[in-house]
Structures are given as C-alpha cells and as structure tokens.
Coordinates of C-alpha atoms in Angstrom, one line a residue:
X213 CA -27.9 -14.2 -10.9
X214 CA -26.5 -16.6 -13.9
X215 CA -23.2 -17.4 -13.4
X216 CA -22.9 -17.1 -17.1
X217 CA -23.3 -13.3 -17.0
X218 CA -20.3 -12.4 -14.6
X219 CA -16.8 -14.0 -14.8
X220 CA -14.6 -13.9 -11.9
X221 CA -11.1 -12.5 -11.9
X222 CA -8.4 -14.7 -12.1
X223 CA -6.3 -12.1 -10.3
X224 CA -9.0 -11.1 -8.0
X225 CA -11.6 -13.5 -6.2
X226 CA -13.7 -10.6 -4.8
X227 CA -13.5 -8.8 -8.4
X228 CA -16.5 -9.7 -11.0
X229 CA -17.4 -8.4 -14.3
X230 CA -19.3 -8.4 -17.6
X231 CA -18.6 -7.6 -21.0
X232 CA -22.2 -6.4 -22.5
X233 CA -22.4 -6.5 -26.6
X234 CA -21.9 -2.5 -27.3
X235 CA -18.2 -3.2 -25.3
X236 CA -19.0 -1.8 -22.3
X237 CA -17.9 -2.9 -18.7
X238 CA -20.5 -3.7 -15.6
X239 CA -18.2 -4.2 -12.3
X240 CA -19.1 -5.7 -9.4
X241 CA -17.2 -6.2 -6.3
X242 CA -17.9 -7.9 -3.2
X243 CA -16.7 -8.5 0.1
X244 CA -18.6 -11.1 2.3
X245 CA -21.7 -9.0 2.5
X246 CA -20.3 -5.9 1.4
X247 CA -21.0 -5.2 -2.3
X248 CA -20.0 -2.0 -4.8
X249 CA -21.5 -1.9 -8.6
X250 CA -20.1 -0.1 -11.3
X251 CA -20.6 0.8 -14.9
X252 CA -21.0 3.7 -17.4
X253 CA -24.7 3.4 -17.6
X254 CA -27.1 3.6 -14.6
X255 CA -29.7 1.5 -16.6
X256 CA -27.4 -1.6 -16.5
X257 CA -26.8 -1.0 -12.4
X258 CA -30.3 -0.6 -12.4
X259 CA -30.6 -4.2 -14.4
X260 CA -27.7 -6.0 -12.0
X261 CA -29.8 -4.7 -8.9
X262 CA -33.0 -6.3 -10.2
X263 CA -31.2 -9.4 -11.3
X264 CA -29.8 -9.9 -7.6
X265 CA -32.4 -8.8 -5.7
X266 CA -34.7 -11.8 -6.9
X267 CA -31.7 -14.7 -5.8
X268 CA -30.7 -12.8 -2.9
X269 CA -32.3 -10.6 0.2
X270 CA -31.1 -7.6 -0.3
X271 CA -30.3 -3.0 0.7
X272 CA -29.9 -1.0 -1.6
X273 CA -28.0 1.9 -0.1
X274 CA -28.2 4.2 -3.4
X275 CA -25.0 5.6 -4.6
X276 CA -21.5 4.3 -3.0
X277 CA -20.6 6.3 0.2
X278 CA -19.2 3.4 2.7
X279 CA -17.5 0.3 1.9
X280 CA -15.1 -1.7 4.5
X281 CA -15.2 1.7 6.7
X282 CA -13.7 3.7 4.0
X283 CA -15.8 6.4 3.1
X284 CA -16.3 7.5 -0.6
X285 CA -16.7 11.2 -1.3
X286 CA -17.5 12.6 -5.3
X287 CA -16.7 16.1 -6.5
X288 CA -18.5 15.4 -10.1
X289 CA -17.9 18.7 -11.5
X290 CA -14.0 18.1 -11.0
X291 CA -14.2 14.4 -11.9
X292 CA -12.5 13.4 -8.5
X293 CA -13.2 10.9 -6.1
X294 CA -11.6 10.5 -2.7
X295 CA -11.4 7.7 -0.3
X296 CA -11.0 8.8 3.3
X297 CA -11.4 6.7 6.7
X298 CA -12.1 9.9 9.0
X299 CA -14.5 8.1 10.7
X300 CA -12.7 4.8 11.5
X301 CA -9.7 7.1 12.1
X302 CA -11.1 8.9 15.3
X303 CA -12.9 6.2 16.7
X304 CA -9.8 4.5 16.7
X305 CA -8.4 7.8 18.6
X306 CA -11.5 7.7 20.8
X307 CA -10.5 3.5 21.6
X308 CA -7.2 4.8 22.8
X309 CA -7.6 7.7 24.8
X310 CA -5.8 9.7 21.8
X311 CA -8.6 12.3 20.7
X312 CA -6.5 15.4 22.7
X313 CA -3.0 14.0 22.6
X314 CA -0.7 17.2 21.0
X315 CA -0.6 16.3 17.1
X316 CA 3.0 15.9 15.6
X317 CA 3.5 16.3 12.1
X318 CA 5.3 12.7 11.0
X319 CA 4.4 9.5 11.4
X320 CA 7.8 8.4 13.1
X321 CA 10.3 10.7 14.4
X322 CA 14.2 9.9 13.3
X323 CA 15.1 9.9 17.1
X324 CA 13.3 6.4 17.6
X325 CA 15.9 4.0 16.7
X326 CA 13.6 0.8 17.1
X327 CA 15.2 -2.5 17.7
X328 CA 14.6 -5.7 20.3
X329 CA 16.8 -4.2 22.8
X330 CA 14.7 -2.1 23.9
X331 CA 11.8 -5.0 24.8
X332 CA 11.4 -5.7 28.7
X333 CA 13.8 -7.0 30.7
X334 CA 12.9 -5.9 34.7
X335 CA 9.9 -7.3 36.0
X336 CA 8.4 -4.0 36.5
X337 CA 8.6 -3.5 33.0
X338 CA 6.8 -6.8 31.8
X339 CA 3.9 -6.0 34.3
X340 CA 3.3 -2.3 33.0
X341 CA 3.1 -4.1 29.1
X342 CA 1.1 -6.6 30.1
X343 CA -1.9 -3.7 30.7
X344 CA -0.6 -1.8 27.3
X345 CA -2.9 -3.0 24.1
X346 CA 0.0 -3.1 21.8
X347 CA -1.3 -5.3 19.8
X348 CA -4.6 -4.4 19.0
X349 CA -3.5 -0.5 18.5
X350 CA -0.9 -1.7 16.1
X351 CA -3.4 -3.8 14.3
X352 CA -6.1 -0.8 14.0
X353 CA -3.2 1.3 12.8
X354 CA -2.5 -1.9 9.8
X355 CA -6.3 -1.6 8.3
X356 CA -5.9 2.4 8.1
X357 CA -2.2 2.1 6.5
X358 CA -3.6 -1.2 4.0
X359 CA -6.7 1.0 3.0
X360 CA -6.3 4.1 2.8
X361 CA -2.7 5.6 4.2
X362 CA 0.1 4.7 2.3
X363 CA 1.9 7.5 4.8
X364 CA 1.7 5.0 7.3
X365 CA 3.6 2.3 5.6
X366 CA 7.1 2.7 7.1
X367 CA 5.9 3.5 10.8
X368 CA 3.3 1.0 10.9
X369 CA 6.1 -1.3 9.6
X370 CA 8.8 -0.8 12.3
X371 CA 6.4 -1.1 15.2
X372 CA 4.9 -4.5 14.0
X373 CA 8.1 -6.1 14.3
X374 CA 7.9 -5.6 18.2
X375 CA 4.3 -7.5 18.0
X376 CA 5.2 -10.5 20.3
X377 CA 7.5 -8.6 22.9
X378 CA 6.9 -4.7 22.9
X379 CA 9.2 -2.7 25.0
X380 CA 7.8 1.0 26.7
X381 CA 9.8 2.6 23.8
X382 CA 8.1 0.6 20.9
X383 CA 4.5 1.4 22.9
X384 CA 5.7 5.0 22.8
X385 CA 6.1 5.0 19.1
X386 CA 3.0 4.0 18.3
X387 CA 1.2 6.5 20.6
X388 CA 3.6 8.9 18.2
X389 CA 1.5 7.4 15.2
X390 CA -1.5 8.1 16.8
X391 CA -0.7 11.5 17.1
X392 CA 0.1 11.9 13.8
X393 CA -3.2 10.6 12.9
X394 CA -4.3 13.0 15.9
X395 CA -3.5 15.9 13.7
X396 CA -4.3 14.4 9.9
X397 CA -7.7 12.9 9.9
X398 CA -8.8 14.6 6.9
X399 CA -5.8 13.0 4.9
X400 CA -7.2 11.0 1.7
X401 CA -6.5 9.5 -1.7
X402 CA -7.7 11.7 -4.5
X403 CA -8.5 9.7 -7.7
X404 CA -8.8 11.5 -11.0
X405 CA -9.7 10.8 -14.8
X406 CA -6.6 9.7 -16.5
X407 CA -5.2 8.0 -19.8
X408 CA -1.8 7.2 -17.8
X409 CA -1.0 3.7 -17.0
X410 CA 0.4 2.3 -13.7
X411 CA 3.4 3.4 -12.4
X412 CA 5.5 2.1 -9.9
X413 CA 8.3 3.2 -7.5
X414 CA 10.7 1.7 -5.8
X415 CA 13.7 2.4 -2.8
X416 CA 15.5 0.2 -0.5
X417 CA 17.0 1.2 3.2
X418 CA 20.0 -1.2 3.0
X419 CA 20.6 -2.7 6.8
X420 CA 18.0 -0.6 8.6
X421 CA 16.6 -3.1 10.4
X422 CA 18.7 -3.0 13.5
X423 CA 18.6 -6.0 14.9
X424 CA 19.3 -8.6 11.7
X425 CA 20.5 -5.8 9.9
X426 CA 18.3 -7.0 7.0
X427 CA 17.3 -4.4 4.6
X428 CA 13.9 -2.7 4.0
X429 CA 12.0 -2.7 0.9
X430 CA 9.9 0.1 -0.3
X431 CA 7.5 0.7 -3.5
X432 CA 4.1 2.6 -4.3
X433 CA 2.0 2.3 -7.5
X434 CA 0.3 5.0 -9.0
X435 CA -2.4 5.6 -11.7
X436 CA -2.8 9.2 -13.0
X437 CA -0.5 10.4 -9.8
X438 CA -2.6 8.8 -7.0
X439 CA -1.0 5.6 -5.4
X440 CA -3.3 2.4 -5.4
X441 CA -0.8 -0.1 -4.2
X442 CA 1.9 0.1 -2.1
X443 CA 3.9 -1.7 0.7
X444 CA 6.9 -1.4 3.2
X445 CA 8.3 -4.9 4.7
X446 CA 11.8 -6.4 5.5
X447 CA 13.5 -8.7 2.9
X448 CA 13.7 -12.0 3.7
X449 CA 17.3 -12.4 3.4
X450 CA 20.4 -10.4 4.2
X451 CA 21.7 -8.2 1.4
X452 CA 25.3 -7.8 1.3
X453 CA 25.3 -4.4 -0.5
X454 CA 22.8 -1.1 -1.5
X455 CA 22.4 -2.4 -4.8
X456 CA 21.3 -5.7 -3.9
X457 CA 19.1 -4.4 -1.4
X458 CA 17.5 -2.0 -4.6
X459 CA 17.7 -5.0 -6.9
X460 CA 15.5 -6.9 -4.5
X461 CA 12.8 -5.0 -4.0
X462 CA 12.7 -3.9 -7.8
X463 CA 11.8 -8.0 -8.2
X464 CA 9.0 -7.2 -5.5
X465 CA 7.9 -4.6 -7.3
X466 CA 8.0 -5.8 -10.7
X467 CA 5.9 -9.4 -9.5
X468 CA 3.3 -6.5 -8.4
X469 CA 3.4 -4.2 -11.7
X470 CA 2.4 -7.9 -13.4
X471 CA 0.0 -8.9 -11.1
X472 CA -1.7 -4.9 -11.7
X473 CA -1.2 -5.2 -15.5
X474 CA -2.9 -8.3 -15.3
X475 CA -5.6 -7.1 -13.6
X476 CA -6.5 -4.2 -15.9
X477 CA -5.8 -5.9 -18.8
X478 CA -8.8 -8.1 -17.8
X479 CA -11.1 -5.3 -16.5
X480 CA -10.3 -4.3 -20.4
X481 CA -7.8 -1.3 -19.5
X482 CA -5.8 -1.3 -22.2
X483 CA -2.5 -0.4 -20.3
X484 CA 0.8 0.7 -21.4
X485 CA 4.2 -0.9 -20.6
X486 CA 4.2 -0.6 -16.6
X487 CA 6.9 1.5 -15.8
X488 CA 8.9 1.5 -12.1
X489 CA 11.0 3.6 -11.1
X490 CA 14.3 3.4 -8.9
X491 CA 16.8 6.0 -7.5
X492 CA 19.8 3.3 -7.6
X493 CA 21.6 3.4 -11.4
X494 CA 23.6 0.5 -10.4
X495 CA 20.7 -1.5 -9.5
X496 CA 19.2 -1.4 -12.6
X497 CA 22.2 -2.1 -14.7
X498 CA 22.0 -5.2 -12.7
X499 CA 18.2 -5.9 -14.4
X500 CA 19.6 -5.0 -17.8
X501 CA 22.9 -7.7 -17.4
X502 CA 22.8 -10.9 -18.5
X503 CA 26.7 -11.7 -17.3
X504 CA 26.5 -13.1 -13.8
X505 CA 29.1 -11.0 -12.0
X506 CA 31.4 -12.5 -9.3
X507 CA 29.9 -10.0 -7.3
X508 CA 26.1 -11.1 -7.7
X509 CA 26.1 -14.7 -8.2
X510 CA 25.1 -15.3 -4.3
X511 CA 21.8 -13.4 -4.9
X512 CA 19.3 -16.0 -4.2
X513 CA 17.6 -17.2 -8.0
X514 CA 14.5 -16.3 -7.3
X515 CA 15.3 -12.5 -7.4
X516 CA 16.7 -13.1 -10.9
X517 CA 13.3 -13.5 -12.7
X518 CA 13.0 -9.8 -13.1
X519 CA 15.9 -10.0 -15.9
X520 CA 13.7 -12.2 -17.9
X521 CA 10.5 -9.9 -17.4
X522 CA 13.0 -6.7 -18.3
X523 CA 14.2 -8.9 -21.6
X524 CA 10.7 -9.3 -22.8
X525 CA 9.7 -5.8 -22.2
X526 CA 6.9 -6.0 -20.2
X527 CA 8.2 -3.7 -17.5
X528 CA 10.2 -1.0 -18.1
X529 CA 12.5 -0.2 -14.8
X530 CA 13.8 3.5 -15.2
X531 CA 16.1 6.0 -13.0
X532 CA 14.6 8.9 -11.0
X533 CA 16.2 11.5 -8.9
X534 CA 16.1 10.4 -4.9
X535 CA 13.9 13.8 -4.4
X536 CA 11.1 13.0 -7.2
X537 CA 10.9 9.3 -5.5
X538 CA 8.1 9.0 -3.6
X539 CA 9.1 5.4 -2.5
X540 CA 11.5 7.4 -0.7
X541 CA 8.8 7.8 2.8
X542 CA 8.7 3.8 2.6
X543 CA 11.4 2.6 4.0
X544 CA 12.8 6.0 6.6
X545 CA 11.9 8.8 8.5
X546 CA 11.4 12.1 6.1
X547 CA 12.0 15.9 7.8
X548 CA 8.4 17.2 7.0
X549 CA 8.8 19.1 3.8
X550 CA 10.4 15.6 1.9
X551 CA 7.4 13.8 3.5
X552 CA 4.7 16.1 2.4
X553 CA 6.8 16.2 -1.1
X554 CA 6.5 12.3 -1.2
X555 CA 2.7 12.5 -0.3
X556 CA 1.9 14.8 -3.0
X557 CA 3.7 12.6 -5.8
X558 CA 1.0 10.1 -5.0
X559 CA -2.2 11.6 -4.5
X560 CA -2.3 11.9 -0.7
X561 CA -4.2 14.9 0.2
X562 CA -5.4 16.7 2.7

C-alpha cells in the first residue's frame, strides 16, 4: 500500500486514515498483526483489502467480530454496537478456579480497607503467597478493566498497589473481583449514533490511599452516553486539601479531553467545546482564578496549565450534582444502586 494514501495519527501510532475526494473517511487500525477497516462505503473496504493483499499475506475474516479478545456484536436495526470480553472473561475465571465461586454484586466491598499493613509478616504467611498468582490474576483483571470495564477501575486500582508484596487480605480482594466478574460476564459497552461531543467527568477521593495518604483521582469520558476513556490512579503528590485533590485531577482530565479533541478533530469529527464535569464548586473556581491565593501557591506548577486551557476556551469545566457523577465509582466503593446508577450514566450494560 502507498504510504501516500494513509496518514498516520499524530495522536495515535496504531490509528491510520484517508481522506478520499467526495470528503469521505477510510479508517484503518492496526495492532501488530491485528487489523480493523472502516468506512461508509463497502466498495472502498473492498479497494483497501485489494490494495493490501497484493504487499502483504493476508485473512480476511469478513465483517469485524474479534479484535484484541474483545468481541464486537451489531444490532443494525437499532444502530448499536457493543464491545464485550465474555470470552476472555471466563477463561480468566476458568485460569483461576473461579467459574463456581458465589457472585457478589460490587467489585470491592467497603469493608476492605486495603493498605501495606496488611502484607506478610510471619513466615507462614510469606510461604502460603509465595504459591498465590497474585500477580498474574491482577494483571488479567488490568486488560479487562483497560478494554472493556470501566467498573473495574477503582478495584483493579487498589489491589495493584499490593503488586510487589501482597498480603492474604489483598489476595482475598481480588478473588472478590473475580466474583464480581463471576456474576457479570455479559456486562458491555453499548455505542450508539450520536451528534454529542466528548464529555468528561471528574472526582477525587482526598487521602484514601491509606498508607501515604495521597489522594485518588477519578475521570470517565463519554461520547453520546457511553464512556470511551477512563482511568483511576493515585496522584503523584500529597494534596493538602479536597479541593486540591479535585483541582488535580481536573488537570488530568483536561490533558485527556485535549489529547481526545485532538484526535477527532483529525479523524475529521468536527467536535464541540469538550466539556468535564466536577462535583467540587470550589475546585473549579480555582480553574477560573487567576489570583494566586496564599492558600494555593504550593500546588506544584504543572497542575496550573489547566487555567490557561480554561482562559482560551477550549475546555469548558462545569458543576454536576455528586449523584449525576459517574466519576463517582472511580475513586470508592458504591452501595449497589449508586454503582449501577454510575454504570448507566456511561453506557455500561448488561
């Protein structure tokens, strides 16, 4: 294939795409030797197939069902699309001895209360970990979250901490994950046809990380109600109060609602004014001031920058009521009915 018919992302290596005269789009995506085409018209797939099939030996597996062990289902007469990993799902129940443990219905119960105090410390104890495959369950339990299961984010976040010394009760945790997954193998992302642009939310857990008392940050992005980003992690530094825990990870946020708005701009989506949302009013009083407050001056400069992309309106951050923020399920432990309320604000079906 000429190299002058595709252009590579700049914001995606594994993203390629061509502008044909009439306007239209052709996509193609590829993953070592995974590939997925897409355009309007079957003709120019058809065109792209022949094109590639005469540089390179290739399958042609007919219309998308499997890529990266997410399978893709179509409902063409509702115009959805839904991206489940069933299959990956219970064979990672199967690899664990999990396929008849009793399902619960969250992914981490509020009576864990993680932390490094509860790693090893009698002999007995280091012996019996030594035989538990923490690591590689809490790694299969990272591709399902990254792909597919944004529900996973904060559990699969908590237990990952305990990576390099994990304790009976961390081991016991994630055998609570795989029970939720026990119970919720059918859960998927529904995509629809939309003319909304991306949105993004936001939350912060100030101090729950017990140990350096660091705070967690939390935020999903959505397009026409069904998330297609998201993340959980600890900040990097210490914040001193809840709204500079907030005001931190709206700058995390905000660098991914540009990197996203970049993206679609170039895969000609015309998009709107990204908007994120955040439960904390304070917070984002702070992204609207330009008067460095006594209070605010020790917040490390680099989580400044979002002033200066708020100034020049690229990103709109707006408030939201705590029970309409899905972000919410990011960064704690839900009762069930707020969980399943966070799950349908972004799409997550089961």
């Amino acid at each position: 294939m000429t190299s002058h018919d595709f252009k590579r992302s700049s914001f995606d290596s594994c993203v390629y795409f061509k502008k044909n005269n009439d306007g239209s789009f052709v996509y193609l995506l590829l993953y070592v030797d995974d590939m997925l085409i897409a355009a309007k018209d079957k003709g120019e797939i058809r065109k792209v197939k022949a094109q590639l099939s005469e540089e390179f030996e290739m399958k042609d597996l007919g219309p998308a069902k499997k890529i990266l062990g997410m399978e893709i289902l179509r409902d063409r007469k509702t115009s959805k699309l839904y991206l489940s990993q069933k299959g990956y799902i219970e064979k990672l129940l199967c690899r664990f001895n999990m396929r008849s443990a009793k399902p619960v219905s969250t992914p981490l119960a509020a009576h864990f209360r993680l932390s490094s105090t509860l790693s090893p410390q009698s002999d007995d104890e280091i012996e019996y970990m030594s035989h538990v495959p923490y690591s590689s369950a809490v790694g299969s339990l990272m591709y399902a979250m990254v792909c597919s299961r944004p529900d996973l984010s904060y559990a699969v976040s908590a237990v990952s901490r305990y990576m390099a010394n994990p304790g009976k009760e961390h081991w016991k945790a994630v055998q609570w994950i795989l029970r939720y997954l026990r119970g919720t193998t059918d859960v998927c992302l529904q995509f629809g046809r939309t003319e909304d642009g991306v949105v993004g939310y936001v939350d912060a857990d100030f101090a729950g990380d017990l140990d350096r008392r660091r705070s967690l940050t939390g935020y999903v992005f959505t397009i026409g109600g069904c998330a297609i980003s998201w993340k959980a992690t600890l900040q990097t530094t210490v914040a001193l109060s809840t709204t500079e825990a907030e005001y931190m990870t709206i700058t995390e946020a905000c660098k991914e609602a540009i990197w996203l708005k970049g993206l679609f701009s170039e895969l000609n989506e015309d998009l709107q004014i990204s908007t994120v949302f955040c439960d904390s009013q304070s917070a984002i009083f702070l992204t609207k001031d330009q008067m460095f407050h006594e209070r605010t001056k020790h917040i490390d400069v680099r989580y400044h920058f979002v002033r200066d992309i708020i100034a020049r309106g690229d990103i709109v951050v707006s408030k939201i009521s705590t029970h309409e923020n899905p972000a919410d399920m990011m960064t704690k432990s839900l009762p069930i009915t707020k969980f399943e309320h966070c799950l349908d604000l972004v799409g997550v079906h089961c």
